[in-house]
Coordinates of C-alpha atoms in Angstrom, one line a residue:
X95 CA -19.4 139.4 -78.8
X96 CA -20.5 136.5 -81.4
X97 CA -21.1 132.8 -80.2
X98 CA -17.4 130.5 -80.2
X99 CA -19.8 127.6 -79.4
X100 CA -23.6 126.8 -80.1
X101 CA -24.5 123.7 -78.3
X102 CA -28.6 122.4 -79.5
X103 CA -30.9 119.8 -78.0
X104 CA -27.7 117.4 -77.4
X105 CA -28.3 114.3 -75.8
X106 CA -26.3 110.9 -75.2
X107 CA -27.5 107.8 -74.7
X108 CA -26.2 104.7 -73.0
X109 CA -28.5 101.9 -73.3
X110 CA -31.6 103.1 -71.9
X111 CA -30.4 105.3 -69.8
X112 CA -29.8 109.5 -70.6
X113 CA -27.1 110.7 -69.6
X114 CA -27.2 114.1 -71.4
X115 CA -30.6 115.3 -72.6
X116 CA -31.9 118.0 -75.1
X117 CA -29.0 120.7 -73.7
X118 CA -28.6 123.8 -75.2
X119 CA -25.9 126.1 -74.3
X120 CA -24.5 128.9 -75.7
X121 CA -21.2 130.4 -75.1
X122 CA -19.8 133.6 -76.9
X123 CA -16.1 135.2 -77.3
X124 CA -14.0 135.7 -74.6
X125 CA -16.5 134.5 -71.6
X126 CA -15.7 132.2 -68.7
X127 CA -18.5 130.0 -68.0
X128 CA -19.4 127.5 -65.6
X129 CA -20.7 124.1 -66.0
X130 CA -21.9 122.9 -62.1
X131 CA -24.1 120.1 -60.7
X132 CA -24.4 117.0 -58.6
X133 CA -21.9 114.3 -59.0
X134 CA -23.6 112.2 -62.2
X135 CA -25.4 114.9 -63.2
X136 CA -23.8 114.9 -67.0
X137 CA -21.0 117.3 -67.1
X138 CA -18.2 115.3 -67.4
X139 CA -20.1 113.5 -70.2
X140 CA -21.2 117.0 -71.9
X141 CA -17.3 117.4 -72.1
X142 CA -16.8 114.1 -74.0
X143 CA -19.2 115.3 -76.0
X144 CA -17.9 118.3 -77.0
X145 CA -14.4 116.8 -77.8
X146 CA -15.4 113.9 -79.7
X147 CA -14.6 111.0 -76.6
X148 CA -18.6 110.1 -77.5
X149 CA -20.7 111.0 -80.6
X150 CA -24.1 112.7 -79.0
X151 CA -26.7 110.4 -80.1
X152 CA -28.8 113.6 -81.3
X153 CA -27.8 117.7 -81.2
X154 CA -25.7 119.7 -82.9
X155 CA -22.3 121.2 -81.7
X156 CA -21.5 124.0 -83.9
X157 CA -18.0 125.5 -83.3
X158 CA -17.1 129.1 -84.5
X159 CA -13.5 130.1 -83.3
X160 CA -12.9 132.3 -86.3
X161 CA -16.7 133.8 -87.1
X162 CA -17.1 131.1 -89.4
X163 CA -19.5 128.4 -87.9
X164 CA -19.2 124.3 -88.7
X165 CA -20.3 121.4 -86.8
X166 CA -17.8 119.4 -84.4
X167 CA -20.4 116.8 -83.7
X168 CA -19.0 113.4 -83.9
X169 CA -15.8 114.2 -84.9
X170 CA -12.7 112.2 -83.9
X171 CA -10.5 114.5 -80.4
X172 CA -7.4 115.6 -82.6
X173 CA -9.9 116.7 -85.4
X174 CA -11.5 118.8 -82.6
X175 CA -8.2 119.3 -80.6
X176 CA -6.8 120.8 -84.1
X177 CA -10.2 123.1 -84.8
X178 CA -9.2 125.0 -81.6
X179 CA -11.0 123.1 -78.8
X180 CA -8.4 121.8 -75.5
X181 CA -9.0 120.7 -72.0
X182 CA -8.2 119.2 -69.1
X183 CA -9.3 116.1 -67.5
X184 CA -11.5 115.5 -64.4
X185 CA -8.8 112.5 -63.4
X186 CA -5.2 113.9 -64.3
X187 CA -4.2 111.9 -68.1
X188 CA -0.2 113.1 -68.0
X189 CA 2.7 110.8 -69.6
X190 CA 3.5 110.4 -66.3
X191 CA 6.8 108.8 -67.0
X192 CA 8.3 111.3 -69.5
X193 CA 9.5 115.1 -68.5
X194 CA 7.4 117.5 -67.5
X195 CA 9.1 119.2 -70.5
X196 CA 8.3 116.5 -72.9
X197 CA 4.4 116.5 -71.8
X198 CA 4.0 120.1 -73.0
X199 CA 6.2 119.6 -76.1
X200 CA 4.1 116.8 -77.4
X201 CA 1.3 118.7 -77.0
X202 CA 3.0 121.4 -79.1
X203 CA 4.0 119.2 -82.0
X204 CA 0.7 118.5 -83.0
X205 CA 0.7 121.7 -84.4
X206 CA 4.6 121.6 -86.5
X207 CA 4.2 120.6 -90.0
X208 CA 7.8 119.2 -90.8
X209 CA 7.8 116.1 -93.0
X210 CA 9.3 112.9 -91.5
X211 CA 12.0 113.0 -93.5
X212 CA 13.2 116.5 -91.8
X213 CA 12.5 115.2 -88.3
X214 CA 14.7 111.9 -89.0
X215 CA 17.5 113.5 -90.8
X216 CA 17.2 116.6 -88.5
X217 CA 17.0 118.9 -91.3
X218 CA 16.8 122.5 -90.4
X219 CA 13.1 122.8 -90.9
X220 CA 13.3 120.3 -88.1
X221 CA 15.6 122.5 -85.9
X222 CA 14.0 125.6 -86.5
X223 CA 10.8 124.1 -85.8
X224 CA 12.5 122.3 -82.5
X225 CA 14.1 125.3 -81.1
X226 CA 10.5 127.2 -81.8
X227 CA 8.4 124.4 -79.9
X228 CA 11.4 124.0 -77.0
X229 CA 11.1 128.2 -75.8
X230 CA 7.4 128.4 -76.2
X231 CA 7.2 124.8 -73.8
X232 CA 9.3 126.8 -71.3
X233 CA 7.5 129.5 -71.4
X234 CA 4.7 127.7 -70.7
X235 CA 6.1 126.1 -68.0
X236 CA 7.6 129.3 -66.5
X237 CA 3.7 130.4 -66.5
X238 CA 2.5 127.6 -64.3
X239 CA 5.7 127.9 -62.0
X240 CA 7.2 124.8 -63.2
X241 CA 10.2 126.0 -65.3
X242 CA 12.6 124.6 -62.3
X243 CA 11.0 121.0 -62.1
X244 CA 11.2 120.6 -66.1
X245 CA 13.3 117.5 -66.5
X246 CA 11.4 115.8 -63.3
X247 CA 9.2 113.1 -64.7
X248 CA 5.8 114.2 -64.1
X249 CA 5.1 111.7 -61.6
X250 CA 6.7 113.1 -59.5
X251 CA 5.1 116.2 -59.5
X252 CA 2.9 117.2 -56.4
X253 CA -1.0 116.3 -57.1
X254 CA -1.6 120.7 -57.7
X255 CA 1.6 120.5 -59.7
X256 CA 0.5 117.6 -61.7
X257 CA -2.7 120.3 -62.5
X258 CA -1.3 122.9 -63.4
X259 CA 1.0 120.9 -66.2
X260 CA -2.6 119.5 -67.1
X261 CA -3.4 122.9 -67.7
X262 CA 0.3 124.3 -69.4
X263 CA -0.5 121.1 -72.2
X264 CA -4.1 121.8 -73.1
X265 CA -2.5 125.6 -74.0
X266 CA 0.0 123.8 -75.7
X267 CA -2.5 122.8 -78.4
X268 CA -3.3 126.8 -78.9
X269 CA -7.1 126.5 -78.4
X270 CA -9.5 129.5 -78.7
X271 CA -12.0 127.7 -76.9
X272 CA -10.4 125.8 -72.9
X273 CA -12.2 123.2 -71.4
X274 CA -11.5 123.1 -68.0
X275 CA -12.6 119.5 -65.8
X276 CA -13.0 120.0 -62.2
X277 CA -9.4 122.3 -62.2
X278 CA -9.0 123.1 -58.1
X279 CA -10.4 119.2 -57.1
X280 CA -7.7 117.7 -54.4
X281 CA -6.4 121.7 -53.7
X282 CA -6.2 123.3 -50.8
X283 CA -7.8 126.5 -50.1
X284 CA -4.6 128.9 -50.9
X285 CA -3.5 126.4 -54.2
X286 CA -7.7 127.0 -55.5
X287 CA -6.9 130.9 -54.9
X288 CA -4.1 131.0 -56.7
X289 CA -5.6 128.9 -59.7
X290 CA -8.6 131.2 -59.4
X291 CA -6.4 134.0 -60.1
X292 CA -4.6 132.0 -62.8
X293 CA -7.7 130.8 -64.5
X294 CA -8.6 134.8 -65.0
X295 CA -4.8 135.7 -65.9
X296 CA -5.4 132.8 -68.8
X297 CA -8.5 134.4 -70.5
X298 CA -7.1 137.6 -70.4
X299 CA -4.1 136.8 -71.7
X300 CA -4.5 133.7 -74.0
X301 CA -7.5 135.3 -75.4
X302 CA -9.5 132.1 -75.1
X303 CA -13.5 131.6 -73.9
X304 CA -13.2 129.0 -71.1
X305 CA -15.9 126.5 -70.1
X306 CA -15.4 125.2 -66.3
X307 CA -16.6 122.2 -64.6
X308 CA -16.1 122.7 -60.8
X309 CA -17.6 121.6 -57.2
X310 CA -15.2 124.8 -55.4
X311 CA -18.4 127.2 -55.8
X312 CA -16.5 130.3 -54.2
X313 CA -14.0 129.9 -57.3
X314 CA -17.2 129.4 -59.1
X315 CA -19.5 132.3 -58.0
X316 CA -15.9 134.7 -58.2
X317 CA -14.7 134.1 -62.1
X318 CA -17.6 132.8 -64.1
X319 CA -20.1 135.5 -65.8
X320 CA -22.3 133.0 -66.1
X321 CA -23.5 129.0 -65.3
X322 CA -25.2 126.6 -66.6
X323 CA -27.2 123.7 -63.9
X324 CA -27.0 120.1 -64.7
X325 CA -29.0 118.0 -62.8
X326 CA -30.0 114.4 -64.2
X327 CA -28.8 115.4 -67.6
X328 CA -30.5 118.6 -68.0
X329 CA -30.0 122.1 -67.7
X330 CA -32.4 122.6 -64.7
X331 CA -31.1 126.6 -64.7
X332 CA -28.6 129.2 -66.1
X333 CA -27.5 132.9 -65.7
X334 CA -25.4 134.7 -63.7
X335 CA -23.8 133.7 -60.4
X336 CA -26.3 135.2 -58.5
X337 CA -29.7 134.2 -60.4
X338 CA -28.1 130.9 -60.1
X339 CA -27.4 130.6 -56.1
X340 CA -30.8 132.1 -55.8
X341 CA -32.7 129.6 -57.9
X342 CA -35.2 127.3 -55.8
X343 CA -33.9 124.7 -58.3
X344 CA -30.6 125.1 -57.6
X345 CA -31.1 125.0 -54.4
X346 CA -32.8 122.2 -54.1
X347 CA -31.2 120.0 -56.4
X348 CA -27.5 120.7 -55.7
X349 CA -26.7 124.0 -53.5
X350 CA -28.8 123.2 -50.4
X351 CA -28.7 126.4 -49.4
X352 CA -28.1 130.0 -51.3
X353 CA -24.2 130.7 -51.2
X354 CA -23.2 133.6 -49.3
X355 CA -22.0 136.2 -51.1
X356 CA -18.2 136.3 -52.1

């Protein structure tokens, strides 16, 4: 495996105040990481970073998705989004008032390169490119079981539904690398097993390298191969699941106690 993502001494400032400091993470091909931590600990802001919401105020981001490495740092989120970075949001950011078909297939059009002039005069670039985007947003939504619901408006969508489209739009931008923001928060036990199993099916199957924020530490400890530990704004610890739960650090700081094994 080669690094998809070099992250070096990044830090954001607000004011006076750090929110990210000096961080350095490394992730390579294919793995499925964890980002954990106390609430305000920086992760949600490491995120931003990393898809151009904030320019770090210091650090290098260096993206690789096809061996070839350049620097996303301060670029604007569709540069980013375009390069081959997507993700999800800690608080749900659907068009809640269009389809849940239309939510995925806007996320897909990013990608179509027909000219105005073909989409206004439906010219059959246009339709080709239409009838390409409309199958692969169903079967997008047939992955996240929502095929049957996909002329509801999203709002109506239950809050795990509402998720999971979260989820089918972010692979609607074809990323190589998935940022995933707090994925199982408001789910119930059997809904965080089921996206536990999903989250796995993904990697495999999208061949993406996934980056997850989450509190749910038994989906946590089960899928990620490694995890980085923000605390404050700084990675405090990393490694696998179980040097992590282990760490005093940890511990201390966030755990409060080892967790059992899963």
């Amino acid at each position: 495996m080669s690094p998809i993502l070099e992250v070096k001494e990044l830090t954001r400032n607000f004011g006076g105040l750090a929110a990210v400091s000096n961080v350095d993470m490394t992730l390579e091909e294919g793995e499925l990481i964890g980002l954990i931590g106390p609430n305000g600990a920086g992760k949600t802001t490491v995120f931003n970073l990393l898809t151009g919401v904030y320019p770090p105020s210091s650090g290098q981001i260096i993206f690789s998705p096809g061996g070839e490495p350049f620097s996303i740092a301060g670029k604007k989120p569709f540069d980013i989004c375009r390069a081959g970075v997507g993700r999800t949001f800690q608080n749900i950011r659907l068009f809640k008032e269009l389809t849940v078909l239309d939510n995925v297939v806007i996320a897909l059009e990013q990608s179509q390169n027909y000219s105005l002039l073909a989409s206004f005069f439906h010219l059959p670039s246009w339709s080709k490119a239409r009838e390409e985007v409309l199958k692969s947003a169903h079967e997008l939504l047939e992955l996240m079981s929502l095929e049957q619901k996909s002329s509801d408006l999203a709002r109506n969508l239950s809050y795990g539904e509402q998720r999971h489209l979260e989820i089918a739009r972010a692979l609607a931008t074809n990323p190589r690398l998935l940022l995933l923001d707090e994925p199982a928060a408001g789910m119930n036990p059997a809904e965080t097993a089921e996206l536990t199993t999903l989250i796995s099916w993904i990697r495999e199957n999208y061949d993406l390298t996934i980056l997850l924020i989450e509190h749910d530490m038994s989906l946590v400890m089960k899928i990620c191969e490694r995890i980085y530990v923000l605390d404050h704004g700084i990675v405090i610890s990393s490694g696998t699941p179980d040097m992590v739960r282990r760490d005093p650090r940890v511990i201390t700081a966030y755990l409060g106690q080892e967790v059992s094994d899963v």
